PDB file of C-alpha atoms in Angstrom:
ATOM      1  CA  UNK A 745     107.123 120.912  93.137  1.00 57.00           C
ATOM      2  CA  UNK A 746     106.303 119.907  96.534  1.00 53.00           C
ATOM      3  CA  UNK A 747     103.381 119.526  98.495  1.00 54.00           C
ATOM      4  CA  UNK A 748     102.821 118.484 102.215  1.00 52.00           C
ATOM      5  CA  UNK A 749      99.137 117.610 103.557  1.00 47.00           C
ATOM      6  CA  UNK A 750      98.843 117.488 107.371  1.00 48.00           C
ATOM      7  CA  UNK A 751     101.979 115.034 107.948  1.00 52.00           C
ATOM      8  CA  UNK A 752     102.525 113.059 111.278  1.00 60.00           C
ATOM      9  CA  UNK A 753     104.421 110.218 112.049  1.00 72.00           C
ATOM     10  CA  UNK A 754     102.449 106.672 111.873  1.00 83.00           C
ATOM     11  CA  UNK A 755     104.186 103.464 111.549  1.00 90.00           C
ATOM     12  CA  UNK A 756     103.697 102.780 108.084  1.00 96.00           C
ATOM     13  CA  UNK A 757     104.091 104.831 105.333  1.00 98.00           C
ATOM     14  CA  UNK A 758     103.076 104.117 101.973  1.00 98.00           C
ATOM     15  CA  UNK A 759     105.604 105.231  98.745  1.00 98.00           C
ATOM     16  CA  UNK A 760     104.951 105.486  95.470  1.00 98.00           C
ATOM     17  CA  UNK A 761     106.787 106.633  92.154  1.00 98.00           C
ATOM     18  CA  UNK A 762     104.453 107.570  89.923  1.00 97.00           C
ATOM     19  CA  UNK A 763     105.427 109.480  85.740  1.00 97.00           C
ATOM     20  CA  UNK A 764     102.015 110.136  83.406  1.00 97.00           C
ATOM     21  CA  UNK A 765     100.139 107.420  85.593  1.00 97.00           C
ATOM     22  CA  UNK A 766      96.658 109.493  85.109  1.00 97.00           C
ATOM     23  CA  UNK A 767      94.678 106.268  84.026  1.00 95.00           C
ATOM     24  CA  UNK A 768      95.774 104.102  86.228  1.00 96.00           C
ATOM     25  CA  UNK A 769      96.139 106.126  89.543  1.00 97.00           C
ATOM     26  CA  UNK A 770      92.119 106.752  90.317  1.00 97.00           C
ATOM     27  CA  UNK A 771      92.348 102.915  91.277  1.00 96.00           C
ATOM     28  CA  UNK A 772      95.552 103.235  94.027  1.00 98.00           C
ATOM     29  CA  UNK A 773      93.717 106.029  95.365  1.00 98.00           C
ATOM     30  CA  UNK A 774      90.974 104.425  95.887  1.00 98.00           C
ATOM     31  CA  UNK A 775      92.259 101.454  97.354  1.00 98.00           C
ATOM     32  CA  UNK A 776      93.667 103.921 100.096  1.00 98.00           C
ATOM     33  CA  UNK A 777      90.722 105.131 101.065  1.00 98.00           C
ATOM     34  CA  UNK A 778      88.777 102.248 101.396  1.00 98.00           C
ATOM     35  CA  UNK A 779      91.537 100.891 104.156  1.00 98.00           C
ATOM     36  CA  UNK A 780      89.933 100.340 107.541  1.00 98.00           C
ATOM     37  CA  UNK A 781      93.008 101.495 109.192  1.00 97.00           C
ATOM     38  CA  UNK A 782      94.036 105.097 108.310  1.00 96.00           C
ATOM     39  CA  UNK A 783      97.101 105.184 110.558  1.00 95.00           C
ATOM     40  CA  UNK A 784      99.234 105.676 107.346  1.00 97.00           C
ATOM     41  CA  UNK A 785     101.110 108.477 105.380  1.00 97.00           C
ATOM     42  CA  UNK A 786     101.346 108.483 101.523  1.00 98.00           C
ATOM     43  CA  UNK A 787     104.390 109.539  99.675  1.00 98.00           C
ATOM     44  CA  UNK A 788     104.216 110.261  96.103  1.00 98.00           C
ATOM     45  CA  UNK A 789     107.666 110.575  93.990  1.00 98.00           C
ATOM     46  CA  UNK A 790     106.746 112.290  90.797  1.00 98.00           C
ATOM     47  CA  UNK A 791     108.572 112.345  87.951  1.00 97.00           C
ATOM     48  CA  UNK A 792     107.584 115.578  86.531  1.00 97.00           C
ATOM     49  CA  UNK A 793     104.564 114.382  84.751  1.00 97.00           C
ATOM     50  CA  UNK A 794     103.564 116.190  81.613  1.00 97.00           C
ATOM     51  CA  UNK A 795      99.855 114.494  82.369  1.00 95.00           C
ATOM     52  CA  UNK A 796      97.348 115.380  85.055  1.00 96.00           C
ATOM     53  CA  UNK A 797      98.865 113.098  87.686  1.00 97.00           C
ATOM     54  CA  UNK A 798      99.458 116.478  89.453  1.00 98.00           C
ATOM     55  CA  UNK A 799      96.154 117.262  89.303  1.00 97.00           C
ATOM     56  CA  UNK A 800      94.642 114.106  90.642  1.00 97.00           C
ATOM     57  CA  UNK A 801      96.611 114.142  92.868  1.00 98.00           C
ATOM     58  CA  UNK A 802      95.915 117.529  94.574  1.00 97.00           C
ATOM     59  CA  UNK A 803      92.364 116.855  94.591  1.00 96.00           C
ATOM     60  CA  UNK A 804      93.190 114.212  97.252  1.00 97.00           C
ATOM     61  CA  UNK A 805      92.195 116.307  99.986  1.00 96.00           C
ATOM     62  CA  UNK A 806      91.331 112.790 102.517  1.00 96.00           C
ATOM     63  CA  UNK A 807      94.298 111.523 102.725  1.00 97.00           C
ATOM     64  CA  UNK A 808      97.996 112.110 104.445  1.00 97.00           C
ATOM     65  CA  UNK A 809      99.784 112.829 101.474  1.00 97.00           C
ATOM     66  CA  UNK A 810     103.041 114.127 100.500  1.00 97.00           C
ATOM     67  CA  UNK A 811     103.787 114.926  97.238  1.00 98.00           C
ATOM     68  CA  UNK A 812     107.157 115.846  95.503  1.00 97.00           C
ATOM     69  CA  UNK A 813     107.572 116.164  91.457  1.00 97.00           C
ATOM     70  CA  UNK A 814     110.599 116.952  89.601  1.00 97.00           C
ATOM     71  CA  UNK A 815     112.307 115.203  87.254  1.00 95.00           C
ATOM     72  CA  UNK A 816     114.165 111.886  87.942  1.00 93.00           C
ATOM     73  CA  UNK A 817     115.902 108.920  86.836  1.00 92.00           C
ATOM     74  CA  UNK A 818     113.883 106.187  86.745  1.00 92.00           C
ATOM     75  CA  UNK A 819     111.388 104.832  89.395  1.00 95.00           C
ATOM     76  CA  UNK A 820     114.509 103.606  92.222  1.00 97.00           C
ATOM     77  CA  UNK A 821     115.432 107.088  92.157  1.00 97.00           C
ATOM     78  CA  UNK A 822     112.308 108.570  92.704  1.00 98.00           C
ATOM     79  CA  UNK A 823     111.766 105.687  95.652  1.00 98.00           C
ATOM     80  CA  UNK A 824     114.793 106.522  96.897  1.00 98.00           C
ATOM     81  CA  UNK A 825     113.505 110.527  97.327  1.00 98.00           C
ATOM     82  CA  UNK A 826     110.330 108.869  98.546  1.00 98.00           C
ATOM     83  CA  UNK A 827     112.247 106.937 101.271  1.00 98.00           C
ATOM     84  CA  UNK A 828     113.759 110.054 102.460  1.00 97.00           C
ATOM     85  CA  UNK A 829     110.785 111.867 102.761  1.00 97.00           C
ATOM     86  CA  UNK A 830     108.889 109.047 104.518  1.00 97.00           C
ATOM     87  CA  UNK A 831     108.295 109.951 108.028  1.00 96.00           C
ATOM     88  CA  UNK A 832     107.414 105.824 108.981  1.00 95.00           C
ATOM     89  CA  UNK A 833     109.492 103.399 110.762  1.00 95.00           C
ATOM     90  CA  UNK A 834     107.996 101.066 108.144  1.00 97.00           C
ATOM     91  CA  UNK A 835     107.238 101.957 104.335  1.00 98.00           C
ATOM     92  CA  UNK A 836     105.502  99.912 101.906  1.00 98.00           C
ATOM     93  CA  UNK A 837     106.280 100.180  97.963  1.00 98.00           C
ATOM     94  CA  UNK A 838     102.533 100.689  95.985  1.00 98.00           C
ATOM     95  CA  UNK A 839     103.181 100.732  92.224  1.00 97.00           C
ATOM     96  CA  UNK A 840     100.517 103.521  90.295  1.00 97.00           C
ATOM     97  CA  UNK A 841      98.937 100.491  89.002  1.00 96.00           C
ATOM     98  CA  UNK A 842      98.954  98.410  92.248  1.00 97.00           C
ATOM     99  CA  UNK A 843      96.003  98.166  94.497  1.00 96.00           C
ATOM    100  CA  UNK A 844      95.896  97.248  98.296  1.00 98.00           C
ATOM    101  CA  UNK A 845      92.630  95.171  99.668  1.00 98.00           C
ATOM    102  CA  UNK A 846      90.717  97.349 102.340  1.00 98.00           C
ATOM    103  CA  UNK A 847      92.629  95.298 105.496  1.00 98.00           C
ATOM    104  CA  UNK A 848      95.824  95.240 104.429  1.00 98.00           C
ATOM    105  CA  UNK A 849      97.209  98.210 106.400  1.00 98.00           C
ATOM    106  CA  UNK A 850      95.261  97.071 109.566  1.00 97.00           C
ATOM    107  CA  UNK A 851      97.277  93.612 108.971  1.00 97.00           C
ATOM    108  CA  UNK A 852     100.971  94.840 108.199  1.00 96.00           C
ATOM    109  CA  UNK A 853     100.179  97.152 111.428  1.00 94.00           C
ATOM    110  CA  UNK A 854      99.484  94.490 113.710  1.00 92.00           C
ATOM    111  CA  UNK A 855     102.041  92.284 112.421  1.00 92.00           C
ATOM    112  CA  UNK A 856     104.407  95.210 113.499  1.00 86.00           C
ATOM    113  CA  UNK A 857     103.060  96.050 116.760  1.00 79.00           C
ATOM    114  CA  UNK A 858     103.461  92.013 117.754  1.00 71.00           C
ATOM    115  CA  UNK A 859     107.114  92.075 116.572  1.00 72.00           C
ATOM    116  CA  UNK A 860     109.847  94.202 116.340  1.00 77.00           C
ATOM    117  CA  UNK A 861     111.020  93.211 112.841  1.00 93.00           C
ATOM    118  CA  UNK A 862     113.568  93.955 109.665  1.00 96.00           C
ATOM    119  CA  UNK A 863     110.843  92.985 107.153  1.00 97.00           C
ATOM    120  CA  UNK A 864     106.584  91.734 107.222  1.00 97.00           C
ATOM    121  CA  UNK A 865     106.176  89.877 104.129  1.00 98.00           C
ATOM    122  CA  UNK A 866     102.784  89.211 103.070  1.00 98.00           C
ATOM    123  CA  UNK A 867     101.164  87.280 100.105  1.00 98.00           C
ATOM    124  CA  UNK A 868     100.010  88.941  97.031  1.00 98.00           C
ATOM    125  CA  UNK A 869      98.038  88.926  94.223  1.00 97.00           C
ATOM    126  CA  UNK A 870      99.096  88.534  90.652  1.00 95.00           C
ATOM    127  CA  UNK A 871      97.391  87.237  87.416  1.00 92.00           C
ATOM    128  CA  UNK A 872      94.885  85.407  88.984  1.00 94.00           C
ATOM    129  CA  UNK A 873      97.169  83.822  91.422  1.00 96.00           C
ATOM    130  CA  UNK A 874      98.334  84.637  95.388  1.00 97.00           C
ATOM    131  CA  UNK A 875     101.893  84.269  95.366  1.00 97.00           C
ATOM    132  CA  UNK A 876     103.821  83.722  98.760  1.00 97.00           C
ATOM    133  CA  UNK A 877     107.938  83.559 100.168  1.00 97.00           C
ATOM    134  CA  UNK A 878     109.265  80.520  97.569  1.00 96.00           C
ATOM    135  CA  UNK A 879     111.631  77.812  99.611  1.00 95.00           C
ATOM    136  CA  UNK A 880     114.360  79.111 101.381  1.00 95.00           C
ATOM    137  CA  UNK A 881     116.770  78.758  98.224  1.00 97.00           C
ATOM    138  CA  UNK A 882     118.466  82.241  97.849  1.00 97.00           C
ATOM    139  CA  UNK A 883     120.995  80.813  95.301  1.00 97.00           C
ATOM    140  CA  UNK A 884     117.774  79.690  93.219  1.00 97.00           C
ATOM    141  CA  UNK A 885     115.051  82.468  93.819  1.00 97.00           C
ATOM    142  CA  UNK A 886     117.013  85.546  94.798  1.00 97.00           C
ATOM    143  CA  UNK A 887     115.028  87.877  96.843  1.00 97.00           C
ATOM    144  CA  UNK A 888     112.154  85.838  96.530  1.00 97.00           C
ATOM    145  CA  UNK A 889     113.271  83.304  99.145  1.00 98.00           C
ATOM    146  CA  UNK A 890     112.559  85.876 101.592  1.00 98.00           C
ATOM    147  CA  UNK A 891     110.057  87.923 100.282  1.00 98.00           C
ATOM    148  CA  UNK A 892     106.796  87.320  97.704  1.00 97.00           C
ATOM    149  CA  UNK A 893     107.307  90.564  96.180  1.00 96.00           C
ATOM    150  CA  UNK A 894     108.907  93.990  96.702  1.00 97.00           C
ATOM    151  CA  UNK A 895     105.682  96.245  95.857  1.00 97.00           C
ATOM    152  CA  UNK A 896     102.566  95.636  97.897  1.00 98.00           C
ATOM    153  CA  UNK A 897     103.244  92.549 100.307  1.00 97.00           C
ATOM    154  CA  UNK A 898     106.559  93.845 102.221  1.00 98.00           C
ATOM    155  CA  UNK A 899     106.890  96.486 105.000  1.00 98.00           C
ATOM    156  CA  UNK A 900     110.376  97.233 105.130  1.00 97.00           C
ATOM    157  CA  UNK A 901     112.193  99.002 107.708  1.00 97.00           C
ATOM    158  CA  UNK A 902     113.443 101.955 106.758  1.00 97.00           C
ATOM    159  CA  UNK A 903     116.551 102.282 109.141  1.00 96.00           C
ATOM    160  CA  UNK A 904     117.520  99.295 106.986  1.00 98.00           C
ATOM    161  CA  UNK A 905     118.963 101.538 104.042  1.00 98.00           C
ATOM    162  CA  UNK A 906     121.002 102.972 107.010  1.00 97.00           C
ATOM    163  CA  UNK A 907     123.371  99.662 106.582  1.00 97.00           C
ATOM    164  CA  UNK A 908     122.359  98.179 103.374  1.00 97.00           C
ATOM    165  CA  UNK A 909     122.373 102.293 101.226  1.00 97.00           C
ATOM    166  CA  UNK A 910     119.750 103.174  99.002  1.00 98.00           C
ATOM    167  CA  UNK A 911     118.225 101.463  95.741  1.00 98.00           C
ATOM    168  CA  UNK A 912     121.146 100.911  93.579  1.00 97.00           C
ATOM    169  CA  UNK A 913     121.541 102.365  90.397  1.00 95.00           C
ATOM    170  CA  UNK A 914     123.667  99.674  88.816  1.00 95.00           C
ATOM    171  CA  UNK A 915     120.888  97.843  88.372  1.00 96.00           C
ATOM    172  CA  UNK A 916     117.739  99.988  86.782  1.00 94.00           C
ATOM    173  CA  UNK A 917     115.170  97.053  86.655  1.00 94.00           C
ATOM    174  CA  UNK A 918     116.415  95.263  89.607  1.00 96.00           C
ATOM    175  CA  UNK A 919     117.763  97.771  92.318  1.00 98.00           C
ATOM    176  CA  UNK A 920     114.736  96.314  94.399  1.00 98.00           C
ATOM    177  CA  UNK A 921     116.318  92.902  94.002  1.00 97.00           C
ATOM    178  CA  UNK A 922     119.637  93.615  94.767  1.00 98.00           C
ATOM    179  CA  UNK A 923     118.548  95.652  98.259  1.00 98.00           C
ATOM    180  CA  UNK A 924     116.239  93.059  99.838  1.00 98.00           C
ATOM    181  CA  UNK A 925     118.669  90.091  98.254  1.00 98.00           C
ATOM    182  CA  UNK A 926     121.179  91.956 100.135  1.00 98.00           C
ATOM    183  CA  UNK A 927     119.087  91.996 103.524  1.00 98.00           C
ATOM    184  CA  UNK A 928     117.835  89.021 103.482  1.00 98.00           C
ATOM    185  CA  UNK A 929     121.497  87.090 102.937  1.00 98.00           C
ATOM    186  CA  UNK A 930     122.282  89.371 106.283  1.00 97.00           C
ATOM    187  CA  UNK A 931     120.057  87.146 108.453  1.00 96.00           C
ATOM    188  CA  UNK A 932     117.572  89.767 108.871  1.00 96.00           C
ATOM    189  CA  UNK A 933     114.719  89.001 110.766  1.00 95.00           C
ATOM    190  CA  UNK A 934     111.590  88.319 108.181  1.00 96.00           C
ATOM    191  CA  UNK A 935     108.267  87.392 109.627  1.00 95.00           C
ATOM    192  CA  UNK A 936     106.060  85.648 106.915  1.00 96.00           C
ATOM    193  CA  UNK A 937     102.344  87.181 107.482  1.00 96.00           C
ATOM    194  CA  UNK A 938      99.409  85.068 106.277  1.00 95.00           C
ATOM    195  CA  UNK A 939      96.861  87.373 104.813  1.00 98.00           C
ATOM    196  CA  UNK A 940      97.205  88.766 101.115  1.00 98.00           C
ATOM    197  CA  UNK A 941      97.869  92.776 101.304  1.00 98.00           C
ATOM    198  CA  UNK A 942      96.430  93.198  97.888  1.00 98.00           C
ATOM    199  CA  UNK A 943      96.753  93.060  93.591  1.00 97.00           C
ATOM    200  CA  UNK A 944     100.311  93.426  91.930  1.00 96.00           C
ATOM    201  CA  UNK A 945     100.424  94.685  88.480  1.00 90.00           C
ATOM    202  CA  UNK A 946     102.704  93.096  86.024  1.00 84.00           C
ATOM    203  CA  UNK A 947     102.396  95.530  83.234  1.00 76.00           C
ATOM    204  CA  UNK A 948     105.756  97.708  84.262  1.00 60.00           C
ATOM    205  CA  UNK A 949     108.538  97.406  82.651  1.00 49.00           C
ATOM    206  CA  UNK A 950     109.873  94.013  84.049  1.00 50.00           C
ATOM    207  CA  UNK A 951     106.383  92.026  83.052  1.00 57.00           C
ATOM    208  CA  UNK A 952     107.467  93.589  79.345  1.00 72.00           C
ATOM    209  CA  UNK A 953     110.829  93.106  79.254  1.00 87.00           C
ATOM    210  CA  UNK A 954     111.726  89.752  79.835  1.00 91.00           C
ATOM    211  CA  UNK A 955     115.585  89.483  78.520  1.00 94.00           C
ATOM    212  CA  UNK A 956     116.023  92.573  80.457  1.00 93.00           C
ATOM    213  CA  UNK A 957     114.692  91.372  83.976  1.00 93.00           C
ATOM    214  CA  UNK A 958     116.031  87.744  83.389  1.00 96.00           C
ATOM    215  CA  UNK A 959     119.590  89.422  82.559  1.00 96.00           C
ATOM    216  CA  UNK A 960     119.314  92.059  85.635  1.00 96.00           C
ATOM    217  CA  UNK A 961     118.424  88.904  88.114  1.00 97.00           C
ATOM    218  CA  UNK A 962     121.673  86.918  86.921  1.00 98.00           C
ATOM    219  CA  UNK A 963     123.511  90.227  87.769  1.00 98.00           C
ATOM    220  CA  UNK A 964     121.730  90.685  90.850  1.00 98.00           C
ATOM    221  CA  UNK A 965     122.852  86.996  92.038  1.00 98.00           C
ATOM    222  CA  UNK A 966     126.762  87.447  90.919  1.00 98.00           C
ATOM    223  CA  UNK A 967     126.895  91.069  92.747  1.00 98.00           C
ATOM    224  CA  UNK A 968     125.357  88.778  95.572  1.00 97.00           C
ATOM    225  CA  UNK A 969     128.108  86.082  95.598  1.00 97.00           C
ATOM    226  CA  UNK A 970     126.186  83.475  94.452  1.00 97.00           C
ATOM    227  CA  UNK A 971     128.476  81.003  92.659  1.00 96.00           C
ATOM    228  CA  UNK A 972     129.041  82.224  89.181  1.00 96.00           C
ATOM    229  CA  UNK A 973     129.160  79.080  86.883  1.00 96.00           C
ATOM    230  CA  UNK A 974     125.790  77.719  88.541  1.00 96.00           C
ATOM    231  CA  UNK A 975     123.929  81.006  88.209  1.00 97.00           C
ATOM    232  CA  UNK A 976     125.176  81.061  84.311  1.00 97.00           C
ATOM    233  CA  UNK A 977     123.136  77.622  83.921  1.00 97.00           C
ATOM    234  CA  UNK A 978     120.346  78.513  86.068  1.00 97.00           C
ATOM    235  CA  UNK A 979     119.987  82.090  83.540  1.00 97.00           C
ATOM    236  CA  UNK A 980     120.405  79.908  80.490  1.00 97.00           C
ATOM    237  CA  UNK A 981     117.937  77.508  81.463  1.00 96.00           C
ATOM    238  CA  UNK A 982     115.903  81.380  82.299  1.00 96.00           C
ATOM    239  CA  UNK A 983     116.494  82.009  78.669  1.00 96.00           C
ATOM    240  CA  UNK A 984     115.506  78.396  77.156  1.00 94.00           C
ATOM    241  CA  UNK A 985     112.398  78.489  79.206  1.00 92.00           C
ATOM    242  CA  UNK A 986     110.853  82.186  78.215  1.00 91.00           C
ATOM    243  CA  UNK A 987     112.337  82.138  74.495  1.00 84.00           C
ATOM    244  CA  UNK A 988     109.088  82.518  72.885  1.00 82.00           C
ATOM    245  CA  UNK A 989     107.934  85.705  75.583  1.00 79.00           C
ATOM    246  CA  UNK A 990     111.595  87.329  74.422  1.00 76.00           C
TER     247      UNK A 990
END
């Protein structure tokens, strides 16, 4: 199924893949419409819910929303068919559970309309803390020593999956990791904003699965080229230091 609500072309766009995320979508919606700026497009990637994500979502009659539902594999393949359908120069990932604060598209607009950038990276917000870029140690942090986190603080331009392709699907928890590790190890130009664009959830499947997401960042950082006996001691010493979370 696909729907299409009075599309034009701002400069950001705003994707999300959403599967049976009824109870925690009323909150992202929301969010969007308390934004002071409405220069933005939304695009939903539906799984094929079996819930009444469908039907919350067709009630949203305010916004510029695009919706398309059909069944998937996994969330980088449905942001992958939301990347295609986004009509932005920009786009910014929103999980279902994410939230953005009422300013944040005002701020990632003006940060775009001052420079003519790869990537805006703002802070975020996430259990209780605001997390920014870490130090510029790829080898250590991976994407984060460019970024502070792939959903809600980073406009990303879109053209970039022109030269970098798609979300991979080698890597099914980390495909987001992989891409902007990718970018940023390209010299891309990154501006580091300094406002917080809103509250990330960390009750998807990486915040549960720790082994999993430690294991797919150690992959991430050998398909990178990052030297592989150092990156085997930095994921050991991973391991050692979540054991009791595994």
């Amino acid at each position: 199924m696909t729907s299409d609500i009075n599309r034009n072309k701002p400069t950001l766009s705003i994707i999300t893949a959403t599967y049976n995320a009824a109870s925690v979508l009323p909150r992202l919606i929301e969010s969007l419409r308390l934004q002071t700026d409405q220069d933005f497009e939304w695009v939903v990637a539906d799984g094929a819910s079996s819930d009444n994500t469908l039907e919350l979502l067709a009630q949203v009659k305010d916004l510029n929303l695009a919706v398309d539902s059909r069944p998937d594999f996994g969330i980088y393949d449905a942001l992958n068919r939301a990347v295609t359908m986004a009509s932005g120069k920009y786009y910014l990932v929103l999980g279902a559970d994410d939230r953005l604060f009422p300013e944040a598209v005002a701020a990632f607009r003006s940060a775009v309309d001052d420079s003519d950038v790869d990537i805006i990276t703002a802070k975020v917000f996430a259990d209780g803390i605001v997390h920014s870029v870490r130090r510029p140690w790829p080898w250590l942090y991976g994407q984060f020593a460019y970024v502070s986190s792939h959903a809600v603080g980073t406009a990303i331009r879109k053209g970039l999956h022109e030269k970098f392709g798609l979300y991979s699907h080698r890597f099914p928890m980390a495909a987001d990791q992989f891409f902007l590790k990718k970018v940023g190890d390209s010299g891309a130009n990154i501006v580091k904003a300094d406002f917080v664009a809103g509250e990330f959830s960390t009750e998807g499947t990486s915040g549960n699965d720790i082994l999993g997401a430690l294991t797919e960042c150690f992959r991430v950082q050998l398909a990178t080229g990052e030297y592989r006996f150092f990156q085997l001691v930095i994921f050991l010493a991973r391991l050692f230091k979540n054991y009791r979370r595994l």
